[in-house]
Amino acid sequence: MTYVGRFAPSPTGPLHAGSLVAALASWLDARVHGGRWLVRVEDVDVPRCIAGAGEVILAQLARCGLVPDETPLWQSRRGAVYQDALSRLLASGLAYRCACTRSDIAQAMEAAGLAHERHDEWVYPGTCRPERGGLQGRAGRSTRLRVPDDAQIVWSDRRLGPQAQGVAREVGDFVLHRADGQWAYQLAVVVDDADQGVTDVVRGEDLAGNTARQILLQRLLALPTPRYLHTPLVFDAHGEKLSKQTGARELDLSRPIEALRNAGAVLGIACATSDVDAWLSEAIARWCQEWLSASGIMGSFATQKEPLS
Ligand code: GLU
């Protein structure tokens, strides 16, 4: 199978040091496997996107020598494809319309004596499930996946090793199409990875917790499951994960080689040269050594690695 990798930034701001790590790792992995590397601009959550940020990210990547092998895909142009997947799930009873607001959910959970915090998300109590009577005359707002009660997803991450999640118990019926009309990340990412023939997802570890939901959706939509590799995160001086939400600063690309060196260091890659293209070539060789040898330079943070078959 021809390797296809991708970097899928959300244009909610320019790249920061943490996102460059994921971009570099996915690019290196594609190069090492003689594959194609794609960039998908995930501008699906329109209210959170910043006008022009997608173009800025593409220009930042190019300055670091990371140029996609195909024209980037923009999720905001793919509503019809997501609608088609949603319609299939609805038609087969695997998704249902939900009328609940956040306060409806909180009240239902309190009435049932259930704790309702899961990070900032709630495990939906199933009020609008078809077997509970559905919308009962209320107007549908969002559309949820009807997570099978026994949905236990077991998967293996190339760096983190074996993973498991009981999706019904730990996540519940999650949203596929939001009440504000936006497509949910989980649905868009699964549909696009399959449409683009992505064989390998290499992305930041903060997204690892979404993987079980995505594998479940792939199975329900009869789509292939790619391999997954979640890369280490970058923390600021206060030990907080770098992210746009925590105010991570835009990458300083006045010297792209410095940005690459910093990103490489997080991946355990150090190259001497100060020319961007030469640095990337050397980094490919390092990444190759890393994944082809059992005790590579990533060993310091890897708990378990699996070579690609
Ligand atoms: N768009 C997501 C983000 O920027 C990444 C999605 C993915 O790699 O699956 O956090």
mmCIF file of N, CA and C and ligand atoms in Angstrom, residues 6 8-10 42 185 189 203 207, ligand 1:
data_model
loop_
_atom_site.group_PDB
_atom_site.id
_atom_site.type_symbol
_atom_site.label_atom_id
_atom_site.label_comp_id
_atom_site.label_asym_id
_atom_site.label_seq_id
_atom_site.Cartn_x
_atom_site.Cartn_y
_atom_site.Cartn_z
ATOM 1 N N ARG A 6 -0.522 13.028 6.244
ATOM 2 C CA ARG A 6 -1.103 14.377 6.140
ATOM 3 C C ARG A 6 -0.834 15.178 7.402
ATOM 4 N N ALA A 8 -2.879 18.296 9.320
ATOM 5 C CA ALA A 8 -4.252 18.828 9.226
ATOM 6 C C ALA A 8 -4.470 19.972 10.220
ATOM 7 N N PRO A 9 -3.861 21.119 9.984
ATOM 8 C CA PRO A 9 -3.993 22.219 10.949
ATOM 9 C C PRO A 9 -5.369 22.892 10.906
ATOM 10 N N SER A 10 -5.820 23.345 12.061
ATOM 11 C CA SER A 10 -7.024 24.181 12.119
ATOM 12 C C SER A 10 -6.565 25.635 12.030
ATOM 13 N N GLU A 42 -8.138 22.462 8.147
ATOM 14 C CA GLU A 42 -9.368 22.047 8.830
ATOM 15 C C GLU A 42 -10.142 23.272 9.325
ATOM 16 N N TYR A 185 -15.614 17.997 14.091
ATOM 17 C CA TYR A 185 -14.275 17.524 13.709
ATOM 18 C C TYR A 185 -14.234 16.017 13.498
ATOM 19 N N VAL A 189 -12.933 14.624 9.913
ATOM 20 C CA VAL A 189 -11.589 14.051 9.848
ATOM 21 C C VAL A 189 -11.630 12.617 9.318
ATOM 22 N N ARG A 203 0.215 12.938 14.342
ATOM 23 C CA ARG A 203 -0.303 14.199 14.880
ATOM 24 C C ARG A 203 0.027 14.271 16.357
ATOM 25 N N LEU A 207 -4.318 14.845 20.605
ATOM 26 C CA LEU A 207 -5.443 14.334 19.825
ATOM 27 C C LEU A 207 -5.651 12.835 20.002
HETATM 28 N N1 GLU B 1 -7.233 20.036 12.995
HETATM 29 C C1 GLU B 1 -6.764 19.408 14.196
HETATM 30 C C2 GLU B 1 -5.957 20.378 15.025
HETATM 31 O O1 GLU B 1 -5.376 21.297 14.484
HETATM 32 C C3 GLU B 1 -5.901 18.216 13.911
HETATM 33 C C4 GLU B 1 -6.649 17.103 13.329
HETATM 34 C C5 GLU B 1 -5.883 15.819 13.128
HETATM 35 O O2 GLU B 1 -4.660 15.841 12.903
HETATM 36 O O3 GLU B 1 -6.540 14.795 13.153
HETATM 37 O O4 GLU B 1 -5.903 20.207 16.230
#
